[in-house]
JSON list of C-alpha atoms in Angstrom, two decimals:
[
{"chain": "M", "resi": 116, "resn": "MET", "atom": "CA", "xyz": [-71.43, -9.68, 68.76]},
{"chain": "M", "resi": 117, "resn": "ARG", "atom": "CA", "xyz": [-70.07, -7.00, 66.54]},
{"chain": "M", "resi": 118, "resn": "LEU", "atom": "CA", "xyz": [-66.17, -6.89, 66.54]},
{"chain": "M", "resi": 119, "resn": "MET", "atom": "CA", "xyz": [-64.54, -3.46, 66.85]},
{"chain": "M", "resi": 120, "resn": "MET", "atom": "CA", "xyz": [-61.88, -4.60, 64.10]},
{"chain": "M", "resi": 121, "resn": "TYR", "atom": "CA", "xyz": [-61.76, -6.35, 60.90]},
{"chain": "M", "resi": 122, "resn": "TRP", "atom": "CA", "xyz": [-59.13, -8.48, 59.68]},
{"chain": "M", "resi": 123, "resn": "TYR", "atom": "CA", "xyz": [-57.84, -8.78, 56.08]},
{"chain": "M", "resi": 124, "resn": "VAL", "atom": "CA", "xyz": [-54.94, -10.65, 54.63]},
{"chain": "M", "resi": 125, "resn": "VAL", "atom": "CA", "xyz": [-52.54, -9.86, 52.05]},
{"chain": "M", "resi": 126, "resn": "HIS", "atom": "CA", "xyz": [-50.42, -12.34, 50.10]},
{"chain": "M", "resi": 127, "resn": "VAL", "atom": "CA", "xyz": [-47.22, -10.69, 49.74]},
{"chain": "M", "resi": 128, "resn": "LYS", "atom": "CA", "xyz": [-44.76, -11.58, 46.84]},
{"chain": "M", "resi": 129, "resn": "LEU", "atom": "CA", "xyz": [-41.08, -11.36, 46.66]},
{"chain": "M", "resi": 130, "resn": "GLU", "atom": "CA", "xyz": [-40.28, -11.02, 50.46]},
{"chain": "M", "resi": 131, "resn": "ARG", "atom": "CA", "xyz": [-41.81, -7.42, 50.53]},
{"chain": "M", "resi": 132, "resn": "GLY", "atom": "CA", "xyz": [-43.84, -7.74, 53.43]},
{"chain": "M", "resi": 133, "resn": "SER", "atom": "CA", "xyz": [-42.15, -5.52, 55.66]},
{"chain": "M", "resi": 134, "resn": "LYS", "atom": "CA", "xyz": [-42.38, -2.58, 53.04]},
{"chain": "M", "resi": 135, "resn": "LEU", "atom": "CA", "xyz": [-46.52, -3.22, 52.87]},
{"chain": "M", "resi": 136, "resn": "VAL", "atom": "CA", "xyz": [-46.59, -3.55, 56.63]},
{"chain": "M", "resi": 137, "resn": "ASN", "atom": "CA", "xyz": [-44.84, -0.12, 56.97]},
{"chain": "M", "resi": 138, "resn": "PHE", "atom": "CA", "xyz": [-47.20, 1.35, 54.07]},
{"chain": "M", "resi": 139, "resn": "PHE", "atom": "CA", "xyz": [-50.30, 0.26, 55.89]},
{"chain": "M", "resi": 140, "resn": "ASN", "atom": "CA", "xyz": [-49.13, 1.31, 59.28]},
{"chain": "M", "resi": 141, "resn": "GLN", "atom": "CA", "xyz": [-48.83, 4.89, 58.00]},
{"chain": "M", "resi": 142, "resn": "GLN", "atom": "CA", "xyz": [-52.39, 4.95, 57.32]},
{"chain": "M", "resi": 143, "resn": "ASP", "atom": "CA", "xyz": [-55.23, 6.00, 59.72]},
{"chain": "M", "resi": 144, "resn": "ARG", "atom": "CA", "xyz": [-57.25, 3.42, 61.13]},
{"chain": "M", "resi": 145, "resn": "ILE", "atom": "CA", "xyz": [-54.96, 0.47, 60.53]},
{"chain": "M", "resi": 146, "resn": "LYS", "atom": "CA", "xyz": [-52.53, -1.88, 61.87]},
{"chain": "M", "resi": 147, "resn": "ALA", "atom": "CA", "xyz": [-50.71, -4.37, 59.82]},
{"chain": "M", "resi": 148, "resn": "PHE", "atom": "CA", "xyz": [-48.05, -7.07, 60.80]},
{"chain": "M", "resi": 149, "resn": "ILE", "atom": "CA", "xyz": [-46.44, -10.20, 59.83]},
{"chain": "M", "resi": 150, "resn": "PRO", "atom": "CA", "xyz": [-47.80, -12.70, 62.21]},
{"chain": "M", "resi": 151, "resn": "LYS", "atom": "CA", "xyz": [-45.24, -14.63, 64.50]},
{"chain": "M", "resi": 152, "resn": "MET", "atom": "CA", "xyz": [-45.15, -17.33, 66.70]},
{"chain": "M", "resi": 153, "resn": "GLU", "atom": "CA", "xyz": [-42.86, -18.83, 69.44]},
{"chain": "M", "resi": 154, "resn": "ARG", "atom": "CA", "xyz": [-41.08, -21.93, 68.05]},
{"chain": "M", "resi": 155, "resn": "TRP", "atom": "CA", "xyz": [-38.92, -24.23, 70.13]},
{"chain": "M", "resi": 156, "resn": "TYR", "atom": "CA", "xyz": [-35.60, -24.71, 69.13]},
{"chain": "M", "resi": 157, "resn": "ASN", "atom": "CA", "xyz": [-32.65, -27.03, 70.33]},
{"chain": "M", "resi": 158, "resn": "ILE", "atom": "CA", "xyz": [-29.50, -25.75, 68.64]},
{"chain": "M", "resi": 159, "resn": "LYS", "atom": "CA", "xyz": [-26.18, -26.88, 69.87]},
{"chain": "M", "resi": 160, "resn": "GLY", "atom": "CA", "xyz": [-27.73, -27.93, 73.02]},
{"chain": "M", "resi": 161, "resn": "LYS", "atom": "CA", "xyz": [-29.36, -24.93, 73.82]},
{"chain": "M", "resi": 162, "resn": "LYS", "atom": "CA", "xyz": [-32.93, -25.30, 74.05]},
{"chain": "M", "resi": 163, "resn": "ASP", "atom": "CA", "xyz": [-35.28, -22.47, 73.92]},
{"chain": "M", "resi": 164, "resn": "TYR", "atom": "CA", "xyz": [-38.27, -20.75, 72.45]},
{"chain": "M", "resi": 165, "resn": "ILE", "atom": "CA", "xyz": [-37.55, -18.28, 69.40]},
{"chain": "M", "resi": 166, "resn": "ILE", "atom": "CA", "xyz": [-39.70, -16.00, 67.65]},
{"chain": "M", "resi": 167, "resn": "LYS", "atom": "CA", "xyz": [-40.17, -16.72, 64.05]},
{"chain": "M", "resi": 168, "resn": "ASP", "atom": "CA", "xyz": [-42.64, -15.65, 61.26]},
{"chain": "M", "resi": 169, "resn": "LEU", "atom": "CA", "xyz": [-45.92, -17.68, 61.22]},
{"chain": "M", "resi": 170, "resn": "TYR", "atom": "CA", "xyz": [-46.86, -16.89, 57.82]},
{"chain": "M", "resi": 171, "resn": "PRO", "atom": "CA", "xyz": [-43.95, -15.32, 55.91]},
{"chain": "M", "resi": 172, "resn": "ASP", "atom": "CA", "xyz": [-45.57, -14.62, 52.97]},
{"chain": "M", "resi": 173, "resn": "TYR", "atom": "CA", "xyz": [-48.58, -12.72, 54.37]},
{"chain": "M", "resi": 174, "resn": "VAL", "atom": "CA", "xyz": [-49.56, -9.54, 55.83]},
{"chain": "M", "resi": 175, "resn": "PHE", "atom": "CA", "xyz": [-52.39, -9.30, 58.44]},
{"chain": "M", "resi": 176, "resn": "ILE", "atom": "CA", "xyz": [-54.31, -6.17, 58.46]},
{"chain": "M", "resi": 177, "resn": "LYS", "atom": "CA", "xyz": [-56.63, -4.99, 61.35]},
{"chain": "M", "resi": 178, "resn": "SER", "atom": "CA", "xyz": [-58.72, -2.04, 60.47]},
{"chain": "M", "resi": 179, "resn": "LYS", "atom": "CA", "xyz": [-61.63, -0.45, 61.83]},
{"chain": "M", "resi": 180, "resn": "MET", "atom": "CA", "xyz": [-62.95, -0.03, 58.21]},
{"chain": "M", "resi": 181, "resn": "ASN", "atom": "CA", "xyz": [-65.49, -2.62, 57.13]},
{"chain": "M", "resi": 182, "resn": "GLN", "atom": "CA", "xyz": [-64.97, -4.60, 53.86]},
{"chain": "M", "resi": 183, "resn": "LEU", "atom": "CA", "xyz": [-66.68, -1.91, 51.68]},
{"chain": "M", "resi": 184, "resn": "GLU", "atom": "CA", "xyz": [-64.89, 0.81, 52.99]},
{"chain": "M", "resi": 185, "resn": "PHE", "atom": "CA", "xyz": [-61.44, -0.86, 52.86]},
{"chain": "M", "resi": 186, "resn": "ASN", "atom": "CA", "xyz": [-61.95, -2.15, 49.07]},
{"chain": "M", "resi": 187, "resn": "GLU", "atom": "CA", "xyz": [-63.27, 1.62, 48.24]},
{"chain": "M", "resi": 188, "resn": "ARG", "atom": "CA", "xyz": [-59.93, 2.93, 49.97]},
{"chain": "M", "resi": 189, "resn": "PHE", "atom": "CA", "xyz": [-57.44, 0.55, 48.62]},
{"chain": "M", "resi": 190, "resn": "LYS", "atom": "CA", "xyz": [-58.85, -0.99, 45.37]},
{"chain": "M", "resi": 191, "resn": "GLU", "atom": "CA", "xyz": [-56.49, 1.14, 43.09]},
{"chain": "M", "resi": 192, "resn": "PHE", "atom": "CA", "xyz": [-53.56, 0.55, 45.31]},
{"chain": "M", "resi": 193, "resn": "PHE", "atom": "CA", "xyz": [-53.99, -3.24, 45.03]},
{"chain": "M", "resi": 194, "resn": "LYS", "atom": "CA", "xyz": [-54.35, -2.57, 41.17]},
{"chain": "M", "resi": 195, "resn": "SER", "atom": "CA", "xyz": [-50.80, -0.72, 41.23]},
{"chain": "M", "resi": 196, "resn": "ILE", "atom": "CA", "xyz": [-48.99, -3.39, 43.12]},
{"chain": "M", "resi": 197, "resn": "ASP", "atom": "CA", "xyz": [-50.28, -6.43, 41.19]},
{"chain": "M", "resi": 198, "resn": "GLY", "atom": "CA", "xyz": [-47.59, -8.82, 41.03]},
{"chain": "M", "resi": 199, "resn": "PHE", "atom": "CA", "xyz": [-45.96, -7.37, 44.35]},
{"chain": "M", "resi": 200, "resn": "ALA", "atom": "CA", "xyz": [-48.78, -8.44, 46.53]},
{"chain": "M", "resi": 201, "resn": "GLN", "atom": "CA", "xyz": [-52.67, -9.12, 46.33]},
{"chain": "M", "resi": 202, "resn": "LEU", "atom": "CA", "xyz": [-55.53, -8.99, 48.77]},
{"chain": "M", "resi": 203, "resn": "LEU", "atom": "CA", "xyz": [-56.43, -12.83, 49.88]},
{"chain": "M", "resi": 204, "resn": "GLU", "atom": "CA", "xyz": [-59.65, -13.82, 48.22]},
{"chain": "M", "resi": 205, "resn": "LEU", "atom": "CA", "xyz": [-61.62, -16.53, 49.97]},
{"chain": "M", "resi": 206, "resn": "GLU", "atom": "CA", "xyz": [-64.93, -17.03, 48.05]},
{"chain": "M", "resi": 207, "resn": "ASP", "atom": "CA", "xyz": [-64.65, -13.28, 47.06]},
{"chain": "M", "resi": 208, "resn": "VAL", "atom": "CA", "xyz": [-64.65, -12.44, 50.89]},
{"chain": "M", "resi": 209, "resn": "TYR", "atom": "CA", "xyz": [-61.89, -10.39, 51.72]},
{"chain": "M", "resi": 210, "resn": "VAL", "atom": "CA", "xyz": [-62.17, -10.25, 55.31]},
{"chain": "M", "resi": 211, "resn": "LEU", "atom": "CA", "xyz": [-61.98, -12.96, 58.06]},
{"chain": "M", "resi": 212, "resn": "LYS", "atom": "CA", "xyz": [-65.10, -14.50, 59.14]},
{"chain": "M", "resi": 213, "resn": "THR", "atom": "CA", "xyz": [-66.16, -13.36, 62.69]},
{"chain": "M", "resi": 214, "resn": "GLU", "atom": "CA", "xyz": [-65.15, -16.87, 64.38]},
{"chain": "M", "resi": 215, "resn": "GLU", "atom": "CA", "xyz": [-61.74, -16.57, 62.64]},
{"chain": "M", "resi": 216, "resn": "GLN", "atom": "CA", "xyz": [-60.88, -13.04, 63.84]},
{"chain": "M", "resi": 217, "resn": "VAL", "atom": "CA", "xyz": [-62.28, -14.00, 67.52]},
{"chain": "M", "resi": 218, "resn": "LEU", "atom": "CA", "xyz": [-59.55, -16.94, 67.16]},
{"chain": "M", "resi": 219, "resn": "MET", "atom": "CA", "xyz": [-56.99, -14.69, 66.01]},
{"chain": "M", "resi": 220, "resn": "GLU", "atom": "CA", "xyz": [-57.66, -12.28, 68.82]},
{"chain": "M", "resi": 221, "resn": "LYS", "atom": "CA", "xyz": [-57.40, -14.97, 71.34]},
{"chain": "M", "resi": 222, "resn": "LEU", "atom": "CA", "xyz": [-54.24, -16.36, 69.97]},
{"chain": "M", "resi": 223, "resn": "PHE", "atom": "CA", "xyz": [-52.04, -13.38, 69.35]},
{"chain": "M", "resi": 224, "resn": "ASP", "atom": "CA", "xyz": [-50.65, -11.03, 72.32]},
{"chain": "M", "resi": 225, "resn": "ASN", "atom": "CA", "xyz": [-50.51, -7.50, 72.02]},
{"chain": "M", "resi": 226, "resn": "LYS", "atom": "CA", "xyz": [-47.39, -7.71, 69.76]},
{"chain": "M", "resi": 227, "resn": "ASP", "atom": "CA", "xyz": [-48.89, -10.15, 67.28]},
{"chain": "M", "resi": 228, "resn": "ILE", "atom": "CA", "xyz": [-46.88, -13.03, 68.42]},
{"chain": "M", "resi": 229, "resn": "ILE", "atom": "CA", "xyz": [-48.63, -16.51, 69.37]},
{"chain": "M", "resi": 230, "resn": "ARG", "atom": "CA", "xyz": [-47.01, -17.60, 72.51]},
{"chain": "M", "resi": 231, "resn": "HIS", "atom": "CA", "xyz": [-46.78, -20.97, 73.72]},
{"chain": "M", "resi": 232, "resn": "SER", "atom": "CA", "xyz": [-49.04, -22.62, 75.75]},
{"chain": "M", "resi": 233, "resn": "ILE", "atom": "CA", "xyz": [-48.32, -25.21, 78.50]},
{"chain": "M", "resi": 234, "resn": "GLY", "atom": "CA", "xyz": [-50.74, -28.16, 79.24]},
{"chain": "M", "resi": 235, "resn": "ASN", "atom": "CA", "xyz": [-51.06, -31.80, 80.07]},
{"chain": "M", "resi": 236, "resn": "ILE", "atom": "CA", "xyz": [-52.58, -34.77, 78.40]},
{"chain": "M", "resi": 237, "resn": "VAL", "atom": "CA", "xyz": [-54.75, -36.44, 81.35]},
{"chain": "M", "resi": 238, "resn": "ASN", "atom": "CA", "xyz": [-56.96, -39.68, 80.17]},
{"chain": "M", "resi": 239, "resn": "SER", "atom": "CA", "xyz": [-56.08, -38.76, 76.85]},
{"chain": "M", "resi": 240, "resn": "LYS", "atom": "CA", "xyz": [-57.57, -35.40, 77.14]},
{"chain": "M", "resi": 241, "resn": "LEU", "atom": "CA", "xyz": [-55.74, -32.09, 76.60]},
{"chain": "M", "resi": 242, "resn": "ILE", "atom": "CA", "xyz": [-55.97, -29.80, 79.70]},
{"chain": "M", "resi": 243, "resn": "VAL", "atom": "CA", "xyz": [-53.96, -26.30, 78.96]},
{"chain": "M", "resi": 244, "resn": "GLU", "atom": "CA", "xyz": [-53.23, -24.84, 82.00]},
{"chain": "M", "resi": 245, "resn": "LYS", "atom": "CA", "xyz": [-51.00, -21.53, 80.69]},
{"chain": "M", "resi": 246, "resn": "GLY", "atom": "CA", "xyz": [-51.34, -19.74, 77.39]},
{"chain": "M", "resi": 247, "resn": "PRO", "atom": "CA", "xyz": [-53.43, -18.54, 74.50]},
{"chain": "M", "resi": 248, "resn": "LEU", "atom": "CA", "xyz": [-54.86, -22.02, 74.09]},
{"chain": "M", "resi": 249, "resn": "VAL", "atom": "CA", "xyz": [-56.75, -22.23, 77.44]},
{"chain": "M", "resi": 250, "resn": "ASN", "atom": "CA", "xyz": [-60.36, -22.96, 76.83]},
{"chain": "M", "resi": 251, "resn": "LEU", "atom": "CA", "xyz": [-59.70, -23.76, 73.12]},
{"chain": "M", "resi": 252, "resn": "GLU", "atom": "CA", "xyz": [-58.66, -27.27, 73.69]},
{"chain": "M", "resi": 253, "resn": "ASN", "atom": "CA", "xyz": [-61.65, -28.49, 71.66]},
{"chain": "M", "resi": 254, "resn": "LYS", "atom": "CA", "xyz": [-60.02, -26.72, 68.47]},
{"chain": "M", "resi": 255, "resn": "VAL", "atom": "CA", "xyz": [-56.70, -28.94, 68.74]},
{"chain": "M", "resi": 256, "resn": "ILE", "atom": "CA", "xyz": [-56.72, -31.82, 66.46]},
{"chain": "M", "resi": 257, "resn": "LYS", "atom": "CA", "xyz": [-53.16, -32.84, 66.40]},
{"chain": "M", "resi": 258, "resn": "ILE", "atom": "CA", "xyz": [-50.40, -32.56, 68.87]},
{"chain": "M", "resi": 259, "resn": "ASP", "atom": "CA", "xyz": [-46.85, -33.21, 67.86]},
{"chain": "M", "resi": 260, "resn": "ARG", "atom": "CA", "xyz": [-45.20, -33.47, 71.57]},
{"chain": "M", "resi": 261, "resn": "HIS", "atom": "CA", "xyz": [-41.57, -33.76, 69.90]},
{"chain": "M", "resi": 262, "resn": "LYS", "atom": "CA", "xyz": [-41.79, -30.42, 68.07]},
{"chain": "M", "resi": 263, "resn": "ARG", "atom": "CA", "xyz": [-44.02, -28.88, 70.69]},
{"chain": "M", "resi": 264, "resn": "LEU", "atom": "CA", "xyz": [-46.63, -27.85, 68.26]},
{"chain": "M", "resi": 265, "resn": "ALA", "atom": "CA", "xyz": [-50.54, -28.11, 68.13]},
{"chain": "M", "resi": 266, "resn": "ILE", "atom": "CA", "xyz": [-52.64, -28.05, 65.24]},
{"chain": "M", "resi": 267, "resn": "LEU", "atom": "CA", "xyz": [-55.93, -26.28, 65.34]},
{"chain": "M", "resi": 268, "resn": "LYS", "atom": "CA", "xyz": [-58.59, -27.03, 62.73]},
{"chain": "M", "resi": 269, "resn": "SER", "atom": "CA", "xyz": [-59.63, -23.44, 60.98]},
{"chain": "M", "resi": 270, "resn": "ASP", "atom": "CA", "xyz": [-61.34, -22.55, 57.80]},
{"chain": "M", "resi": 271, "resn": "PHE", "atom": "CA", "xyz": [-58.55, -20.03, 57.71]},
{"chain": "M", "resi": 272, "resn": "PHE", "atom": "CA", "xyz": [-55.42, -21.68, 55.69]},
{"chain": "M", "resi": 273, "resn": "ASN", "atom": "CA", "xyz": [-56.86, -24.76, 56.53]},
{"chain": "M", "resi": 274, "resn": "ARG", "atom": "CA", "xyz": [-55.20, -25.10, 59.82]},
{"chain": "M", "resi": 275, "resn": "ILE", "atom": "CA", "xyz": [-53.28, -23.05, 62.21]},
{"chain": "M", "resi": 276, "resn": "THR", "atom": "CA", "xyz": [-49.95, -24.48, 63.92]},
{"chain": "M", "resi": 277, "resn": "VAL", "atom": "CA", "xyz": [-49.43, -22.99, 67.40]},
{"chain": "M", "resi": 278, "resn": "PRO", "atom": "CA", "xyz": [-46.95, -23.64, 70.22]},
{"chain": "M", "resi": 279, "resn": "LEU", "atom": "CA", "xyz": [-47.79, -26.10, 72.76]},
{"chain": "M", "resi": 280, "resn": "GLU", "atom": "CA", "xyz": [-45.70, -27.55, 75.29]},
{"chain": "M", "resi": 281, "resn": "VAL", "atom": "CA", "xyz": [-47.19, -30.70, 76.88]},
{"chain": "M", "resi": 282, "resn": "VAL", "atom": "CA", "xyz": [-45.51, -31.19, 80.34]},
{"chain": "M", "resi": 283, "resn": "SER", "atom": "CA", "xyz": [-46.89, -34.80, 81.39]},
{"chain": "M", "resi": 284, "resn": "LYS", "atom": "CA", "xyz": [-49.02, -37.53, 79.87]},
{"chain": "M", "resi": 285, "resn": "SER", "atom": "CA", "xyz": [-51.20, -39.79, 82.15]}
]
């Protein structure tokens, strides 16, 4: 399976992610964003989901340019902003692995937010009925019902935390 988009990750220093997002979003064939997720909060008795940065120090870049094209086009740019941001290198690979890209495509909505999923635990097994975790139950390695979070095992950042509301356990 060949993906139409390649995903790149940039570590941003000094809280300048929005400037980097703006720069890349002005380029052709590129979409940059700071990933967000819904997070459950109980503030002064008001309970609701709010949108928070998932990885505030990282900018995700989706591009139709493969790794070679991307590196060629932005090599000098990243040298010029060293100390401000750097392309994340995982074993000399700048682009996310295919399986990680597929997972990210499933988790994020069209606004680059991971929305909460709703599920039940039946006979010690998670069954997700609604949300991006549908059919991804086998990736969940831990559930925190109090904080309404699930942790997925991933090569990328070692794990990914996503919102999950477990409405019943039997």
